[in-house]
Amino acid sequence: MKVFVVNAGSSSLKYQLIDMDNEQVLAKGLCERIGVTGAITHKAADGRVYKADTDMPTHSEAFEAVVYAMTKSEAKVIDSLDEVSAIGHRVVHGAEEFNKSALITDAMIAKVKECSVMAPLHNPANILGIEACTKTFGDKIPQVGVFDTSFHQTMPASAYIYALPYEYYEKYRVRKYGFHGTSHSFVSDRAAALEGKDKKDLKIITCHLGNGCSISAIKDGVCVDTSMGFTPLDGFMMGTRCGTLDPSTLTYIAEKEGLTFADVDSICNKKSGVLGVSGVSNDNRDVAAAAAEGNERAKLAIDMQRYQILKFVGSYVAAMNGVDSIVFTGGIGENDEELREYICENLAYLGVKLNKEANRVHGDEIKISTDDSKVNVWIIPTNEELKIARDTKAIVEAL
Ligand code: ADP
């Protein structure tokens, strides 16, 4: 069974075609500048590449370019769309409506639209992707929505209710939702498989550290807490996002500087975090280089980020009354050996022992704790597309 995986943004479209008989990626690609000009880069697994500047006024033209790339271009991988059995879409926000991936129907799209108020940048783009796909692939092919939020729907109310007047939860569903669920789910499944254990028997902490960062606590096979909240702004500091802070700082600064809600939102999401503190960049590599050259604010930003990550990991050890496995994933998690060393050394009280040689590995799946460590620590590259394809296959096969 070949599954087409779609991650539609407002002006971009990432896709993969995966052969689910052997879970091999047949082709992957990216359409950019949709609505402005339009360009596609398509790569077949054997190294052939097709690139073109093509007019893409809407997502429909982008999908037409993808179909051409997959079936007709010099990097084609299938003869016709009939070979594609199902389509899996990343959908960012499923709120409380979706606690698992689901077949896309008109009723489902209507619910996803309702969730758009909570993800105004993402959900409308995801819907555009679904609707344009239906136009291009026809309405006979089954399509599945896989939500970033659904993995976290197992959290208990004590973890997801904010200590605000309860009526805001009742009226507006203001609560912690959590994001990156597809990644947390994928890497925790993988950790259990690597350890040869049932996930239900493990307490796992998964650290997804990329441009956006979140940490999850997984116990009895399900998510019991996660660092992101009502939006992906919550948790600890990220490339440009501030993470948790005293809410009064925002009202104070807004009053001093005459800022609107939109200004505050933009400052917290786009100008804070590692970028805001360092003044150098949102990219950890640039900031680490500046710190190495003696830039004090760059050093502070890195120290703060590591400290905040450590505190989240520690709090989830407390939340689960222990931890068996810790997983690092995402661009920073998979590559930043100093960060991993800092976290592991500060968890020595739990019996965590780092294998420093293994920790030097970049981007590969590897255990970085020693054999006598009381906690297994892993680097597991995430693969959200494969998780989307697996869910899609399972749902479509059960139809
Ligand atoms: P996204 O969340 O957009 O998918 P990634 O998972 O690719 O992002 O992570 C991007 C982050 O990974 C950047 O901050 C980048 O600096 C960091 N990163 C990538 N390679 C390295 C490296 N070798 N050392 C430290 N950080 C790295």
GROMACS .gro file of C-alpha atoms and ligand atoms in nm:
model
  426
    1MET     CA    1   0.000   0.000   0.000
    2LYS     CA    2   0.138   0.342  -0.099
    3VAL     CA    3   0.042   0.630   0.131
    4PHE     CA    4   0.081   0.996   0.039
    5VAL     CA    5   0.161   1.210   0.345
    6VAL     CA    6   0.080   1.581   0.340
    7ASN     CA    7   0.188   1.862   0.571
    8ALA     CA    8   0.021   2.177   0.436
    9GLY     CA    9   0.120   2.521   0.563
   10SER     CA   10  -0.030   2.852   0.453
   11SER     CA   11   0.227   2.906   0.175
   12SER     CA   12   0.407   2.573   0.169
   13LEU     CA   13   0.336   2.205   0.121
   14LYS     CA   14   0.562   1.923   0.235
   15TYR     CA   15   0.489   1.570   0.119
   16GLN     CA   16   0.620   1.217   0.113
   17LEU     CA   17   0.509   0.909  -0.077
   18ILE     CA   18   0.573   0.603   0.141
   19ASP     CA   19   0.546   0.239   0.042
   20MET     CA   20   0.388   0.094   0.355
   21ASP     CA   21   0.467  -0.265   0.254
   22ASN     CA   22   0.827  -0.195   0.362
   23GLU     CA   23   0.793   0.159   0.511
   24GLN     CA   24   1.036   0.296   0.252
   25VAL     CA   25   1.006   0.657   0.134
   26LEU     CA   26   0.965   0.654  -0.246
   27ALA     CA   27   0.980   1.031  -0.287
   28LYS     CA   28   0.960   1.348  -0.086
   29GLY     CA   29   0.924   1.711  -0.176
   30LEU     CA   30   0.834   2.065  -0.096
   31CYS     CA   31   0.621   2.329  -0.269
   32GLU     CA   32   0.704   2.683  -0.161
   33ARG     CA   33   0.570   3.035  -0.211
   34ILE     CA   34   0.214   2.912  -0.278
   35GLY     CA   35  -0.010   3.214  -0.337
   36VAL     CA   36   0.288   3.430  -0.435
   37THR     CA   37   0.480   3.265  -0.718
   38GLY     CA   38   0.538   2.891  -0.669
   39ALA     CA   39   0.825   2.643  -0.680
   40ILE     CA   40   0.856   2.268  -0.633
   41THR     CA   41   1.153   2.054  -0.531
   42HIS     CA   42   1.085   1.682  -0.563
   43LYS     CA   43   1.335   1.408  -0.478
   44ALA     CA   44   1.302   1.040  -0.563
   45ALA     CA   45   1.459   0.786  -0.327
   46ASP     CA   46   1.723   0.691  -0.585
   47GLY     CA   47   1.860   1.047  -0.595
   48ARG     CA   48   1.678   1.181  -0.903
   49VAL     CA   49   1.559   1.539  -0.847
   50TYR     CA   50   1.293   1.746  -1.023
   51LYS     CA   51   1.283   2.121  -0.960
   52ALA     CA   52   1.055   2.376  -1.126
   53ASP     CA   53   0.916   2.725  -1.082
   54THR     CA   54   0.544   2.678  -1.143
   55ASP     CA   55   0.257   2.919  -1.086
   56MET     CA   56   0.079   2.818  -0.766
   57PRO     CA   57  -0.196   3.070  -0.693
   58THR     CA   58  -0.356   2.815  -0.457
   59HIS     CA   59  -0.281   2.475  -0.301
   60SER     CA   60  -0.467   2.307  -0.591
   61GLU     CA   61  -0.199   2.411  -0.841
   62ALA     CA   62   0.066   2.298  -0.592
   63PHE     CA   63  -0.091   1.949  -0.579
   64GLU     CA   64  -0.110   1.942  -0.960
   65ALA     CA   65   0.265   2.014  -0.968
   66VAL     CA   66   0.321   1.734  -0.714
   67VAL     CA   67   0.118   1.489  -0.924
   68TYR     CA   68   0.323   1.583  -1.233
   69ALA     CA   69   0.647   1.537  -1.033
   70MET     CA   70   0.537   1.197  -0.902
   71THR     CA   71   0.391   1.054  -1.224
   72LYS     CA   72   0.553   1.228  -1.522
   73SER     CA   73   0.871   1.420  -1.437
   74GLU     CA   74   1.228   1.295  -1.473
   75ALA     CA   75   1.207   1.201  -1.104
   76LYS     CA   76   0.871   1.017  -1.135
   77VAL     CA   77   0.815   0.729  -0.896
   78ILE     CA   78   0.473   0.595  -0.999
   79ASP     CA   79   0.288   0.563  -1.331
   80SER     CA   80  -0.047   0.692  -1.213
   81LEU     CA   81  -0.229   0.819  -0.907
   82ASP     CA   82  -0.423   0.490  -0.900
   83GLU     CA   83  -0.118   0.345  -0.725
   84VAL     CA   84  -0.178   0.571  -0.423
   85SER     CA   85  -0.414   0.397  -0.179
   86ALA     CA   86  -0.462   0.665   0.086
   87ILE     CA   87  -0.362   1.014   0.195
   88GLY     CA   88  -0.259   1.113   0.547
   89HIS     CA   89  -0.270   1.478   0.654
   90ARG     CA   90  -0.098   1.646   0.943
   91VAL     CA   91  -0.358   1.856   1.125
   92VAL     CA   92  -0.227   2.075   1.404
   93HIS     CA   93  -0.521   2.127   1.640
   94GLY     CA   94  -0.792   1.875   1.715
   95ALA     CA   95  -0.879   2.027   2.056
   96GLU     CA   96  -1.096   1.791   2.264
   97GLU     CA   97  -1.278   1.672   1.953
   98PHE     CA   98  -1.010   1.426   1.841
   99ASN     CA   99  -0.822   1.193   2.073
  100LYS     CA  100  -0.695   0.986   1.782
  101SER     CA  101  -0.638   1.002   1.410
  102ALA     CA  102  -0.959   0.982   1.208
  103LEU     CA  103  -1.099   0.938   0.858
  104ILE     CA  104  -1.164   1.274   0.694
  105THR     CA  105  -1.534   1.339   0.629
  106ASP     CA  106  -1.736   1.658   0.581
  107ALA     CA  107  -1.831   1.642   0.950
  108MET     CA  108  -1.465   1.610   1.048
  109ILE     CA  109  -1.365   1.909   0.835
  110ALA     CA  110  -1.639   2.114   1.001
  111LYS     CA  111  -1.497   2.024   1.345
  112VAL     CA  112  -1.141   2.105   1.237
  113LYS     CA  113  -1.270   2.443   1.121
  114GLU     CA  114  -1.419   2.498   1.467
  115CYS     CA  115  -1.076   2.425   1.618
  116SER     CA  116  -0.920   2.693   1.393
  117VAL     CA  117  -0.984   2.966   1.649
  118MET     CA  118  -0.717   2.797   1.862
  119ALA     CA  119  -0.468   2.749   1.576
  120PRO     CA  120  -0.542   3.035   1.337
  121LEU     CA  121  -0.213   3.000   1.148
  122HIS     CA  122  -0.219   2.622   1.109
  123ASN     CA  123  -0.566   2.465   1.091
  124PRO     CA  124  -0.696   2.679   0.800
  125ALA     CA  125  -0.386   2.582   0.599
  126ASN     CA  126  -0.437   2.214   0.687
  127ILE     CA  127  -0.798   2.239   0.563
  128LEU     CA  128  -0.682   2.404   0.239
  129GLY     CA  129  -0.448   2.107   0.195
  130ILE     CA  130  -0.729   1.855   0.249
  131GLU     CA  131  -0.970   2.034   0.013
  132ALA     CA  132  -0.710   2.080  -0.260
  133CYS     CA  133  -0.611   1.714  -0.228
  134THR     CA  134  -0.972   1.606  -0.279
  135LYS     CA  135  -0.987   1.823  -0.590
  136THR     CA  136  -0.667   1.676  -0.735
  137PHE     CA  137  -0.691   1.312  -0.623
  138GLY     CA  138  -1.071   1.282  -0.645
  139ASP     CA  139  -1.315   1.200  -0.366
  140LYS     CA  140  -1.281   0.820  -0.388
  141ILE     CA  141  -0.940   0.802  -0.218
  142PRO     CA  142  -0.961   0.779   0.163
  143GLN     CA  143  -0.794   1.062   0.354
  144VAL     CA  144  -0.699   1.057   0.722
  145GLY     CA  145  -0.630   1.344   0.964
  146VAL     CA  146  -0.349   1.296   1.217
  147PHE     CA  147  -0.353   1.558   1.492
  148ASP     CA  148  -0.057   1.711   1.681
  149THR     CA  149  -0.279   1.737   1.987
  150SER     CA  150  -0.446   1.395   2.005
  151PHE     CA  151  -0.159   1.208   2.174
  152HIS     CA  152  -0.193   1.444   2.471
  153GLN     CA  153  -0.568   1.396   2.518
  154THR     CA  154  -0.494   1.127   2.778
  155MET     CA  155  -0.361   1.385   3.027
  156PRO     CA  156  -0.561   1.400   3.352
  157ALA     CA  157  -0.753   1.719   3.429
  158SER     CA  158  -0.510   1.792   3.711
  159ALA     CA  159  -0.242   1.835   3.444
  160TYR     CA  160  -0.443   2.022   3.180
  161ILE     CA  161  -0.668   2.264   3.371
  162TYR     CA  162  -0.518   2.610   3.431
  163ALA     CA  163  -0.570   2.774   3.769
  164LEU     CA  164  -0.793   3.040   3.614
  165PRO     CA  165  -1.166   3.079   3.685
  166TYR     CA  166  -1.307   2.742   3.576
  167GLU     CA  167  -1.571   2.910   3.359
  168TYR     CA  168  -1.306   2.994   3.097
  169TYR     CA  169  -1.252   2.624   3.046
  170GLU     CA  170  -1.627   2.563   3.030
  171LYS     CA  171  -1.700   2.857   2.800
  172TYR     CA  172  -1.393   2.862   2.574
  173ARG     CA  173  -1.213   2.532   2.635
  174VAL     CA  174  -0.907   2.721   2.759
  175ARG     CA  175  -0.676   2.443   2.887
  176LYS     CA  176  -0.345   2.277   2.813
  177TYR     CA  177  -0.357   2.080   2.486
  178GLY     CA  178   0.007   2.010   2.401
  179PHE     CA  179   0.163   1.977   2.056
  180HIS     CA  180   0.427   1.771   1.869
  181GLY     CA  181   0.215   1.468   1.970
  182THR     CA  182   0.298   1.274   1.654
  183SER     CA  183   0.667   1.305   1.735
  184HIS     CA  184   0.632   1.220   2.107
  185SER     CA  185   0.421   0.920   2.015
  186PHE     CA  186   0.664   0.799   1.746
  187VAL     CA  187   0.981   0.825   1.955
  188SER     CA  188   0.824   0.676   2.269
  189ASP     CA  189   0.697   0.378   2.066
  190ARG     CA  190   1.045   0.341   1.923
  191ALA     CA  191   1.214   0.361   2.265
  192ALA     CA  192   0.991   0.081   2.396
  193ALA     CA  193   1.067  -0.128   2.085
  194LEU     CA  194   1.442  -0.071   2.121
  195GLU     CA  195   1.423  -0.179   2.484
  196GLY     CA  196   1.214  -0.482   2.391
  197LYS     CA  197   0.946  -0.378   2.641
  198ASP     CA  198   0.577  -0.302   2.632
  199LYS     CA  199   0.535   0.077   2.639
  200LYS     CA  200   0.275   0.025   2.914
  201ASP     CA  201   0.552  -0.096   3.145
  202LEU     CA  202   0.778   0.207   3.099
  203LYS     CA  203   0.795   0.561   3.234
  204ILE     CA  204   0.931   0.764   2.943
  205ILE     CA  205   1.031   1.130   2.909
  206THR     CA  206   1.052   1.247   2.547
  207CYS     CA  207   1.238   1.571   2.468
  208HIS     CA  208   1.148   1.710   2.123
  209LEU     CA  209   1.398   1.993   2.085
  210GLY     CA  210   1.385   2.175   1.751
  211ASN     CA  211   1.282   2.526   1.654
  212GLY     CA  212   0.975   2.452   1.859
  213CYS     CA  213   1.046   2.248   2.172
  214SER     CA  214   0.835   2.036   2.402
  215ILE     CA  215   0.884   1.762   2.659
  216SER     CA  216   0.628   1.492   2.744
  217ALA     CA  217   0.581   1.248   3.031
  218ILE     CA  218   0.449   0.907   2.923
  219LYS     CA  219   0.332   0.654   3.179
  220ASP     CA  220   0.130   0.331   3.141
  221GLY     CA  221   0.163   0.382   2.765
  222VAL     CA  222  -0.008   0.722   2.753
  223CYS     CA  223   0.084   1.088   2.784
  224VAL     CA  224   0.028   1.219   3.138
  225ASP     CA  225   0.179   1.566   3.094
  226THR     CA  226   0.347   1.784   2.836
  227SER     CA  227   0.519   2.121   2.838
  228MET     CA  228   0.332   2.305   2.562
  229GLY     CA  229  -0.007   2.439   2.660
  230PHE     CA  230  -0.312   2.610   2.513
  231THR     CA  231  -0.077   2.711   2.233
  232PRO     CA  232   0.276   2.607   2.134
  233LEU     CA  233   0.410   2.913   2.320
  234ASP     CA  234   0.408   2.745   2.659
  235GLY     CA  235   0.680   2.535   2.820
  236PHE     CA  236   1.045   2.636   2.815
  237MET     CA  237   1.229   2.884   2.595
  238MET     CA  238   1.263   2.796   2.225
  239GLY     CA  239   1.425   2.957   1.921
  240THR     CA  240   1.196   3.263   1.925
  241ARG     CA  241   0.931   3.172   2.186
  242CYS     CA  242   0.949   3.268   2.553
  243GLY     CA  243   0.787   2.965   2.715
  244THR     CA  244   0.642   2.994   3.065
  245LEU     CA  245   0.675   3.325   3.245
  246ASP     CA  246   0.491   3.530   3.503
  247PRO     CA  247   0.185   3.660   3.310
  248SER     CA  248   0.216   3.992   3.497
  249THR     CA  249   0.538   4.069   3.309
  250LEU     CA  250   0.329   4.100   2.993
  251THR     CA  251   0.067   4.336   3.132
  252TYR     CA  252   0.346   4.544   3.289
  253ILE     CA  253   0.551   4.571   2.967
  254ALA     CA  254   0.239   4.631   2.755
  255GLU     CA  255   0.142   4.922   2.980
  256LYS     CA  256   0.495   5.069   2.980
  257GLU     CA  257   0.538   5.041   2.603
  258GLY     CA  258   0.177   5.098   2.493
  259LEU     CA  259   0.154   4.758   2.327
  260THR     CA  260  -0.157   4.592   2.186
  261PHE     CA  261  -0.247   4.224   2.245
  262ALA     CA  262  -0.122   4.152   1.892
  263ASP     CA  263   0.212   4.321   1.973
  264VAL     CA  264   0.252   4.114   2.288
  265ASP     CA  265   0.164   3.796   2.101
  266SER     CA  266   0.423   3.874   1.835
  267ILE     CA  267   0.695   3.957   2.090
  268CYS     CA  268   0.636   3.634   2.282
  269ASN     CA  269   0.620   3.415   1.970
  270LYS     CA  270   0.873   3.575   1.737
  271LYS     CA  271   1.117   3.793   1.929
  272SER     CA  272   1.178   3.605   2.253
  273GLY     CA  273   1.347   3.280   2.350
  274VAL     CA  274   1.705   3.215   2.245
  275LEU     CA  275   1.686   3.500   1.992
  276GLY     CA  276   1.545   3.750   2.241
  277VAL     CA  277   1.796   3.680   2.516
  278SER     CA  278   2.106   3.638   2.299
  279GLY     CA  279   2.026   3.911   2.046
  280VAL     CA  280   2.222   3.689   1.803
  281SER     CA  281   1.994   3.433   1.636
  282ASN     CA  282   1.716   3.182   1.689
  283ASP     CA  283   1.948   2.908   1.567
  284ASN     CA  284   2.130   2.727   1.846
  285ARG     CA  285   2.438   2.672   1.629
  286ASP     CA  286   2.488   3.048   1.573
  287VAL     CA  287   2.428   3.122   1.940
  288ALA     CA  288   2.671   2.851   2.054
  289ALA     CA  289   2.936   2.993   1.817
  290ALA     CA  290   2.883   3.344   1.955
  291ALA     CA  291   2.905   3.211   2.313
  292ALA     CA  292   3.232   3.038   2.227
  293GLU     CA  293   3.366   3.373   2.110
  294GLY     CA  294   3.282   3.530   2.446
  295ASN     CA  295   2.935   3.678   2.381
  296GLU     CA  296   2.788   3.683   2.734
  297ARG     CA  297   2.423   3.709   2.631
  298ALA     CA  298   2.464   3.418   2.392
  299LYS     CA  299   2.611   3.216   2.677
  300LEU     CA  300   2.326   3.320   2.905
  301ALA     CA  301   2.065   3.212   2.646
  302ILE     CA  302   2.223   2.870   2.617
  303ASP     CA  303   2.259   2.829   2.994
  304MET     CA  304   1.895   2.931   3.044
  305GLN     CA  305   1.763   2.692   2.782
  306ARG     CA  306   1.954   2.396   2.926
  307TYR     CA  307   1.848   2.481   3.280
  308GLN     CA  308   1.483   2.507   3.180
  309ILE     CA  309   1.494   2.175   2.995
  310LEU     CA  310   1.653   2.012   3.300
  311LYS     CA  311   1.380   2.148   3.525
  312PHE     CA  312   1.105   2.010   3.300
  313VAL     CA  313   1.271   1.669   3.288
  314GLY     CA  314   1.307   1.675   3.667
  315SER     CA  315   0.944   1.777   3.715
  316TYR     CA  316   0.827   1.486   3.500
  317VAL     CA  317   1.038   1.242   3.700
  318ALA     CA  318   0.844   1.371   4.000
  319ALA     CA  319   0.512   1.357   3.814
  320MET     CA  320   0.564   0.991   3.724
  321ASN     CA  321   0.739   0.888   4.046
  322GLY     CA  322   1.041   0.780   3.843
  323VAL     CA  323   1.169   0.740   3.489
  324ASP     CA  324   1.294   0.440   3.290
  325SER     CA  325   1.381   0.603   2.959
  326ILE     CA  326   1.467   0.950   2.835
  327VAL     CA  327   1.460   1.027   2.462
  328PHE     CA  328   1.617   1.320   2.278
  329THR     CA  329   1.486   1.412   1.933
  330GLY     CA  330   1.453   1.715   1.698
  331GLY     CA  331   1.738   1.919   1.548
  332ILE     CA  332   1.881   2.020   1.887
  333GLY     CA  333   1.801   1.695   2.066
  334GLU     CA  334   1.962   1.484   1.796
  335ASN     CA  335   2.272   1.702   1.749
  336ASP     CA  336   2.365   1.899   2.059
  337GLU     CA  337   2.592   1.668   2.257
  338GLU     CA  338   2.680   1.934   2.517
  339LEU     CA  339   2.315   1.986   2.603
  340ARG     CA  340   2.261   1.610   2.642
  341GLU     CA  341   2.571   1.583   2.860
  342TYR     CA  342   2.451   1.868   3.083
  343ILE     CA  343   2.108   1.707   3.129
  344CYS     CA  344   2.250   1.359   3.197
  345GLU     CA  345   2.515   1.481   3.441
  346ASN     CA  346   2.251   1.667   3.639
  347LEU     CA  347   2.038   1.353   3.660
  348ALA     CA  348   2.322   1.152   3.813
  349TYR     CA  349   2.122   1.139   4.138
  350LEU     CA  350   1.875   0.911   3.952
  351GLY     CA  351   2.154   0.679   3.845
  352VAL     CA  352   2.179   0.821   3.492
  353LYS     CA  353   2.521   0.741   3.346
  354LEU     CA  354   2.621   0.886   3.010
  355ASN     CA  355   2.826   0.691   2.756
  356LYS     CA  356   3.030   0.989   2.632
  357GLU     CA  357   3.148   0.817   2.317
  358ALA     CA  358   2.796   0.724   2.207
  359ASN     CA  359   2.685   1.077   2.293
  360ARG     CA  360   2.916   1.212   2.021
  361VAL     CA  361   2.699   1.050   1.753
  362HIS     CA  362   2.493   1.294   1.545
  363GLY     CA  363   2.150   1.220   1.405
  364ASP     CA  364   2.156   0.840   1.438
  365GLU     CA  365   1.936   0.621   1.655
  366ILE     CA  366   2.157   0.523   1.950
  367LYS     CA  367   2.156   0.453   2.323
  368ILE     CA  368   2.376   0.712   2.492
  369SER     CA  369   2.360   0.576   2.847
  370THR     CA  370   2.599   0.310   2.975
  371ASP     CA  371   2.484  -0.047   3.026
  372ASP     CA  372   2.486  -0.001   3.406
  373SER     CA  373   2.288   0.327   3.390
  374LYS     CA  374   1.962   0.301   3.590
  375VAL     CA  375   1.783   0.499   3.317
  376ASN     CA  376   1.815   0.432   2.944
  377VAL     CA  377   1.888   0.750   2.750
  378TRP     CA  378   1.833   0.751   2.374
  379ILE     CA  379   1.879   0.965   2.067
  380ILE     CA  380   1.591   0.873   1.837
  381PRO     CA  381   1.547   1.080   1.519
  382THR     CA  382   1.179   1.158   1.491
  383ASN     CA  383   0.975   1.059   1.186
  384GLU     CA  384   0.637   1.226   1.198
  385GLU     CA  385   0.562   1.138   0.834
  386LEU     CA  386   0.602   0.767   0.900
  387LYS     CA  387   0.374   0.791   1.203
  388ILE     CA  388   0.112   0.970   0.989
  389ALA     CA  389   0.145   0.700   0.721
  390ARG     CA  390   0.113   0.420   0.981
  391ASP     CA  391  -0.203   0.572   1.131
  392THR     CA  392  -0.345   0.626   0.782
  393LYS     CA  393  -0.277   0.267   0.680
  394ALA     CA  394  -0.433   0.129   1.001
  395ILE     CA  395  -0.750   0.337   0.960
  396VAL     CA  396  -0.791   0.265   0.590
  397GLU     CA  397  -0.732  -0.109   0.631
  398ALA     CA  398  -1.004  -0.119   0.897
  399LEU     CA  399  -1.265   0.043   0.668
  400ADP     P1  400   1.193   2.227   1.329
  400ADP     O1  401   1.132   2.238   1.464
  400ADP     O2  402   1.171   2.349   1.244
  400ADP     O3  403   1.166   2.095   1.258
  400ADP     P2  404   1.461   2.121   1.369
  400ADP     O4  405   1.412   2.000   1.439
  400ADP     O5  406   1.526   2.104   1.238
  400ADP     O6  407   1.350   2.232   1.356
  400ADP     O7  408   1.565   2.193   1.469
  400ADP     C1  409   1.625   2.315   1.440
  400ADP     C2  410   1.724   2.347   1.550
  400ADP     O8  411   1.821   2.241   1.555
  400ADP     C3  412   1.801   2.477   1.531
  400ADP     O9  413   1.801   2.553   1.651
  400ADP     C4  414   1.941   2.429   1.501
  400ADP    O10  415   2.037   2.519   1.549
  400ADP     C5  416   1.948   2.300   1.579
  400ADP     N1  417   2.059   2.218   1.531
  400ADP     C6  418   2.073   2.158   1.411
  400ADP     N2  419   2.194   2.099   1.404
  400ADP     C7  420   2.259   2.125   1.521
  400ADP     C8  421   2.387   2.093   1.575
  400ADP     N3  422   2.475   2.022   1.504
  400ADP     N4  423   2.414   2.135   1.701
  400ADP     C9  424   2.326   2.207   1.771
  400ADP     N5  425   2.205   2.241   1.726
  400ADP    C10  426   2.171   2.201   1.603
   0.00000   0.00000   0.00000
